[in-house]
């Protein structure tokens, strides 16, 4: 079975107003479990919009998104939140960490919705920090981290619940080449762990890498190849 | 959690002081004294020597 | 109700934003301690007076002349005593003596248990006399010459709210000092055995003696219960201070959901926090702040009023004279405190939870992009 099925999805911004805008038009594609896919396209082509639909952050105007057999487009908030909580790890371009907290306190955020004990949480966090290669900065305030370290902290947070799907929106746009290459290294770990990864990017470094299974190109809200 | 426990402890102690003060105050004794005094005065008038009228205007019904 | 982990995280986030929450905490503590301190002081004074008024006469009759207090005479006493339903009328002499050196009024009250050469004085009187080195006797000057009385004892400090300015002395001395003849009284104290008749008899007395003012016991007690002028003076100032402080507080509470915090809500939503989890977080944080501020505020007020005896505030309520010597009886009106709690904590919470909720239900994909 396909891990993610997107069929005939439209996303219209300001649909009721005069400046209605089709950000996505009749998008359909499928992603297998364990695949690492990149979404390419110029700025404004609708990559972020598509990711936020798949991640359950917003709802499509029409069409279906089916993840592991479950239609996520029409879930009520409680279930949509549960879906994000259990099945999706997000990595954002601007990292979206909680400034003022340290790395540990940021990574623990999703775990606090659970009933796990402190030691159980600690175990999960340590494992995620290991994978993201940021364990040595565990007690450091995230506002004091470098861009690459922030990125790795965000990766650890996305991984800590061990979700099957990782969504990354321009993960390397704020990083230098060295850190971008490190991110691609981490992708290899993801692959080994069998995660399904969808990355929106226009960074050419990804195309040179052999971890990428597939590339979906978008233009003006449509898939071109 | 430690913070919460500490706060709870702080308030428990603080209010223990208040409770102790409240209970150790001789309400009955004071009431008795006032009763005696009131009986002797026959007609009680609060003993506010408001030389300045402003005091009265500030807090009390005229 | 809330999971332990969520509470723990709420506290972590609370400490992250401690500056903003501390501001709310301090203002809220200030408002609560101000209001409860005034409540404690006024309740303490009132309860003593209401206690005392229980033992007053059924009806008090005073005469007036041109709107001012004036003497009553034996005929008045007899005519009231003749009214049906009245069992006794006692003529009482008391009044005020001006101690010009210290510029204070002493309240002279007759007490026939004292001998003709003695007096018993209140704390405030003692202090005022001491300033002029009257340490064991005092000279009263009247039209009939000088009267010297020995200080027999000082009234208990606990009754200061009644006796601070009082001098008890033999009624004959009161008459001599204040210039009352034997058949003249300053007040008539009427005993009416049947409480249902008090109102009628009060009216009858006024009909009988048109210049007098007759006050029933009930009225006196009521006047002590409504002793404080809540519509003006100190209370008005207090309301304004509290209102302004509360508005500032509410504005700060609203700001706890906007700006940086708005993005935070979106971030938490994106990693799986449901709307109810966001509201729970905000509720836990602000309920903690509100509870502890309220508890601290009431505690500060209690310590300030009943242990430190309300410095500054007492002078406003008691005047500078009495100010120093009254001991407040600890009276805690839990009903009013509870009302204060409800009417302050609910808006406190509402003004952060409603905006947070509005942000939480909005599309979060924008904010986290
Ligand atoms: N809330 C919104 N209201 C109206 N239009 C929007 C809204 N959000 C996005 N758009 C429009 O939708 C289109 C797609 O936006 P999206 O952010 O998905 O592009 P993108 O491919 O991620 O671009 P970039 O590479 O710059 O991140 C853009 O033209 C954008 O202006
Ligand atoms: Mg984008």
mmCIF file of N, CA, C and O in Angstrom, chain C residues 116-166:
data_model
loop_
_atom_site.group_PDB
_atom_site.id
_atom_site.type_symbol
_atom_site.label_atom_id
_atom_site.label_comp_id
_atom_site.label_asym_id
_atom_site.label_seq_id
_atom_site.Cartn_x
_atom_site.Cartn_y
_atom_site.Cartn_z
ATOM 1 N N UNK C 116 -15.544 60.587 94.007
ATOM 2 C CA UNK C 116 -15.586 61.969 93.518
ATOM 3 C C UNK C 116 -14.217 62.546 93.177
ATOM 4 O O UNK C 116 -14.110 63.574 92.532
ATOM 5 N N UNK C 117 -13.136 61.877 93.623
ATOM 6 C CA UNK C 117 -11.810 62.458 93.421
ATOM 7 C C UNK C 117 -11.017 61.713 92.339
ATOM 8 O O UNK C 117 -9.865 62.021 92.100
ATOM 9 N N UNK C 118 -11.673 60.707 91.760
ATOM 10 C CA UNK C 118 -10.917 59.863 90.827
ATOM 11 C C UNK C 118 -11.511 59.902 89.422
ATOM 12 O O UNK C 118 -12.642 60.285 89.217
ATOM 13 N N UNK C 119 -10.660 59.422 88.514
ATOM 14 C CA UNK C 119 -11.160 59.210 87.151
ATOM 15 C C UNK C 119 -10.410 58.022 86.547
ATOM 16 O O UNK C 119 -9.341 57.628 87.014
ATOM 17 N N UNK C 120 -11.004 57.472 85.503
ATOM 18 C CA UNK C 120 -10.363 56.375 84.775
ATOM 19 C C UNK C 120 -10.284 56.820 83.324
ATOM 20 O O UNK C 120 -11.277 57.281 82.756
ATOM 21 N N UNK C 121 -9.091 56.713 82.736
ATOM 22 C CA UNK C 121 -8.924 57.347 81.424
ATOM 23 C C UNK C 121 -8.527 56.356 80.337
ATOM 24 O O UNK C 121 -7.966 55.295 80.609
ATOM 25 N N UNK C 122 -8.840 56.718 79.119
ATOM 26 C CA UNK C 122 -8.445 55.912 77.962
ATOM 27 C C UNK C 122 -6.995 56.173 77.594
ATOM 28 O O UNK C 122 -6.394 57.151 78.017
ATOM 29 N N UNK C 123 -6.474 55.255 76.781
ATOM 30 C CA UNK C 123 -5.070 55.334 76.362
ATOM 31 C C UNK C 123 -4.704 56.671 75.723
ATOM 32 O O UNK C 123 -3.680 57.274 76.040
ATOM 33 N N UNK C 124 -5.572 57.100 74.805
ATOM 34 C CA UNK C 124 -5.277 58.326 74.068
ATOM 35 C C UNK C 124 -5.265 59.534 74.996
ATOM 36 O O UNK C 124 -4.454 60.452 74.843
ATOM 37 N N UNK C 125 -6.186 59.510 75.971
ATOM 38 C CA UNK C 125 -6.261 60.607 76.931
ATOM 39 C C UNK C 125 -4.975 60.662 77.747
ATOM 40 O O UNK C 125 -4.374 61.715 77.936
ATOM 41 N N UNK C 126 -4.552 59.473 78.152
ATOM 42 C CA UNK C 126 -3.346 59.392 78.968
ATOM 43 C C UNK C 126 -2.159 59.995 78.226
ATOM 44 O O UNK C 126 -1.381 60.788 78.768
ATOM 45 N N UNK C 127 -2.070 59.627 76.966
ATOM 46 C CA UNK C 127 -0.958 60.138 76.167
ATOM 47 C C UNK C 127 -1.006 61.647 76.039
ATOM 48 O O UNK C 127 -0.002 62.334 76.182
ATOM 49 N N UNK C 128 -2.223 62.144 75.758
ATOM 50 C CA UNK C 128 -2.364 63.587 75.580
ATOM 51 C C UNK C 128 -2.001 64.332 76.870
ATOM 52 O O UNK C 128 -1.373 65.399 76.829
ATOM 53 N N UNK C 129 -2.393 63.759 78.006
ATOM 54 C CA UNK C 129 -2.094 64.416 79.287
ATOM 55 C C UNK C 129 -0.610 64.360 79.609
ATOM 56 O O UNK C 129 -0.024 65.300 80.134
ATOM 57 N N UNK C 130 -0.025 63.234 79.239
ATOM 58 C CA UNK C 130 1.390 63.023 79.547
ATOM 59 C C UNK C 130 2.265 64.087 78.895
ATOM 60 O O UNK C 130 3.272 64.528 79.461
ATOM 61 N N UNK C 131 1.875 64.477 77.670
ATOM 62 C CA UNK C 131 2.646 65.488 76.961
ATOM 63 C C UNK C 131 2.823 66.734 77.826
ATOM 64 O O UNK C 131 3.859 67.393 77.793
ATOM 65 N N UNK C 132 1.806 67.039 78.611
ATOM 66 C CA UNK C 132 1.871 68.231 79.454
ATOM 67 C C UNK C 132 2.169 67.873 80.922
ATOM 68 O O UNK C 132 1.850 68.617 81.831
ATOM 69 N N UNK C 133 2.740 66.713 81.093
ATOM 70 C CA UNK C 133 3.219 66.257 82.413
ATOM 71 C C UNK C 133 2.127 66.114 83.451
ATOM 72 O O UNK C 133 2.360 66.290 84.635
ATOM 73 N N UNK C 134 0.930 65.814 83.005
ATOM 74 C CA UNK C 134 -0.091 65.394 83.968
ATOM 75 C C UNK C 134 0.060 63.887 84.103
ATOM 76 O O UNK C 134 -0.478 63.131 83.302
ATOM 77 N N UNK C 135 0.847 63.478 85.092
ATOM 78 C CA UNK C 135 1.163 62.060 85.153
ATOM 79 C C UNK C 135 0.232 61.277 86.072
ATOM 80 O O UNK C 135 -0.006 60.096 85.863
ATOM 81 N N UNK C 136 -0.272 61.925 87.129
ATOM 82 C CA UNK C 136 -1.191 61.162 87.974
ATOM 83 C C UNK C 136 -2.451 61.934 88.376
ATOM 84 O O UNK C 136 -3.315 61.399 89.044
ATOM 85 N N UNK C 137 -2.547 63.187 87.950
ATOM 86 C CA UNK C 137 -3.775 63.939 88.203
ATOM 87 C C UNK C 137 -3.944 64.960 87.086
ATOM 88 O O UNK C 137 -2.987 65.289 86.387
ATOM 89 N N UNK C 138 -5.182 65.426 86.949
ATOM 90 C CA UNK C 138 -5.440 66.390 85.881
ATOM 91 C C UNK C 138 -6.404 67.460 86.387
ATOM 92 O O UNK C 138 -7.312 67.177 87.181
ATOM 93 N N UNK C 139 -6.181 68.694 85.932
ATOM 94 C CA UNK C 139 -7.048 69.789 86.356
ATOM 95 C C UNK C 139 -8.039 70.134 85.259
ATOM 96 O O UNK C 139 -7.645 70.459 84.138
ATOM 97 N N UNK C 140 -9.327 70.052 85.582
ATOM 98 C CA UNK C 140 -10.363 70.483 84.646
ATOM 99 C C UNK C 140 -10.781 71.888 85.039
ATOM 100 O O UNK C 140 -10.929 72.188 86.224
ATOM 101 N N UNK C 141 -10.958 72.746 84.052
ATOM 102 C CA UNK C 141 -11.395 74.100 84.360
ATOM 103 C C UNK C 141 -12.827 74.275 83.899
ATOM 104 O O UNK C 141 -13.169 73.909 82.770
ATOM 105 N N UNK C 142 -13.635 74.796 84.801
ATOM 106 C CA UNK C 142 -15.025 75.042 84.425
ATOM 107 C C UNK C 142 -15.433 76.390 84.987
ATOM 108 O O UNK C 142 -14.647 77.051 85.665
ATOM 109 N N UNK C 143 -16.672 76.772 84.707
ATOM 110 C CA UNK C 143 -17.146 78.056 85.218
ATOM 111 C C UNK C 143 -17.156 78.079 86.739
ATOM 112 O O UNK C 143 -17.110 79.136 87.356
ATOM 113 N N UNK C 144 -17.201 76.873 87.324
ATOM 114 C CA UNK C 144 -17.216 76.812 88.786
ATOM 115 C C UNK C 144 -15.823 76.667 89.385
ATOM 116 O O UNK C 144 -15.671 76.370 90.552
ATOM 117 N N UNK C 145 -14.838 76.809 88.560
ATOM 118 C CA UNK C 145 -13.480 76.746 89.083
ATOM 119 C C UNK C 145 -12.760 75.492 88.659
ATOM 120 O O UNK C 145 -13.194 74.792 87.733
ATOM 121 N N UNK C 146 -11.661 75.205 89.346
ATOM 122 C CA UNK C 146 -10.794 74.094 88.964
ATOM 123 C C UNK C 146 -11.217 72.821 89.694
ATOM 124 O O UNK C 146 -11.517 72.841 90.885
ATOM 125 N N UNK C 147 -11.249 71.717 88.931
ATOM 126 C CA UNK C 147 -11.545 70.424 89.553
ATOM 127 C C UNK C 147 -10.370 69.504 89.267
ATOM 128 O O UNK C 147 -9.983 69.317 88.109
ATOM 129 N N UNK C 148 -9.784 68.983 90.319
ATOM 130 C CA UNK C 148 -8.631 68.108 90.134
ATOM 131 C C UNK C 148 -9.040 66.664 90.416
ATOM 132 O O UNK C 148 -9.612 66.370 91.456
ATOM 133 N N UNK C 149 -8.749 65.810 89.453
ATOM 134 C CA UNK C 149 -9.083 64.395 89.638
ATOM 135 C C UNK C 149 -7.827 63.551 89.507
ATOM 136 O O UNK C 149 -6.958 63.822 88.674
ATOM 137 N N UNK C 150 -7.748 62.521 90.333
ATOM 138 C CA UNK C 150 -6.607 61.610 90.278
ATOM 139 C C UNK C 150 -6.871 60.527 89.240
ATOM 140 O O UNK C 150 -7.987 60.034 89.098
ATOM 141 N N UNK C 151 -5.806 60.141 88.559
ATOM 142 C CA UNK C 151 -5.963 59.040 87.609
ATOM 143 C C UNK C 151 -5.935 57.746 88.381
ATOM 144 O O UNK C 151 -4.926 57.394 88.978
ATOM 145 N N UNK C 152 -7.067 57.048 88.342
ATOM 146 C CA UNK C 152 -7.135 55.804 89.082
ATOM 147 C C UNK C 152 -6.551 54.673 88.243
ATOM 148 O O UNK C 152 -5.716 53.906 88.676
ATOM 149 N N UNK C 153 -7.024 54.599 87.011
ATOM 150 C CA UNK C 153 -6.480 53.551 86.133
ATOM 151 C C UNK C 153 -6.689 53.934 84.672
ATOM 152 O O UNK C 153 -7.392 54.903 84.356
ATOM 153 N N UNK C 154 -6.056 53.155 83.823
ATOM 154 C CA UNK C 154 -6.196 53.359 82.383
ATOM 155 C C UNK C 154 -7.070 52.234 81.838
ATOM 156 O O UNK C 154 -6.935 51.086 82.263
ATOM 157 N N UNK C 155 -7.946 52.586 80.912
ATOM 158 C CA UNK C 155 -8.815 51.567 80.305
ATOM 159 C C UNK C 155 -7.991 50.583 79.487
ATOM 160 O O UNK C 155 -6.930 50.929 78.948
ATOM 161 N N UNK C 156 -8.505 49.374 79.364
ATOM 162 C CA UNK C 156 -7.787 48.349 78.599
ATOM 163 C C UNK C 156 -7.569 48.815 77.168
ATOM 164 O O UNK C 156 -8.442 49.394 76.525
ATOM 165 N N UNK C 157 -6.402 48.508 76.689
ATOM 166 C CA UNK C 157 -6.042 48.908 75.342
ATOM 167 C C UNK C 157 -6.975 48.284 74.310
ATOM 168 O O UNK C 157 -7.207 48.829 73.241
ATOM 169 N N UNK C 158 -7.497 47.115 74.652
ATOM 170 C CA UNK C 158 -8.336 46.394 73.697
ATOM 171 C C UNK C 158 -9.639 47.109 73.383
ATOM 172 O O UNK C 158 -10.241 46.868 72.355
ATOM 173 N N UNK C 159 -10.071 47.976 74.262
ATOM 174 C CA UNK C 159 -11.331 48.672 74.006
ATOM 175 C C UNK C 159 -11.088 50.058 73.435
ATOM 176 O O UNK C 159 -11.982 50.898 73.414
ATOM 177 N N UNK C 160 -9.882 50.288 72.978
ATOM 178 C CA UNK C 160 -9.524 51.626 72.515
ATOM 179 C C UNK C 160 -10.468 52.223 71.493
ATOM 180 O O UNK C 160 -10.667 53.432 71.458
ATOM 181 N N UNK C 161 -11.023 51.362 70.666
ATOM 182 C CA UNK C 161 -11.886 51.911 69.630
ATOM 183 C C UNK C 161 -13.076 52.631 70.260
ATOM 184 O O UNK C 161 -13.664 53.530 69.682
ATOM 185 N N UNK C 162 -13.407 52.240 71.497
ATOM 186 C CA UNK C 162 -14.471 52.933 72.223
ATOM 187 C C UNK C 162 -13.918 53.942 73.223
ATOM 188 O O UNK C 162 -14.479 55.012 73.421
ATOM 189 N N UNK C 163 -12.834 53.570 73.879
ATOM 190 C CA UNK C 163 -12.460 54.310 75.077
ATOM 191 C C UNK C 163 -11.222 55.180 74.939
ATOM 192 O O UNK C 163 -10.783 55.774 75.911
ATOM 193 N N UNK C 164 -10.687 55.262 73.753
ATOM 194 C CA UNK C 164 -9.432 55.995 73.594
ATOM 195 C C UNK C 164 -9.506 57.436 74.097
ATOM 196 O O UNK C 164 -8.610 57.928 74.762
ATOM 197 N N UNK C 165 -10.624 58.102 73.792
ATOM 198 C CA UNK C 165 -10.723 59.521 74.152
ATOM 199 C C UNK C 165 -11.622 59.734 75.376
ATOM 200 O O UNK C 165 -12.072 60.831 75.637
ATOM 201 N N UNK C 166 -11.866 58.623 76.098
ATOM 202 C CA UNK C 166 -12.873 58.686 77.156
ATOM 203 C C UNK C 166 -12.233 58.933 78.527
ATOM 204 O O UNK C 166 -11.151 58.438 78.818
#
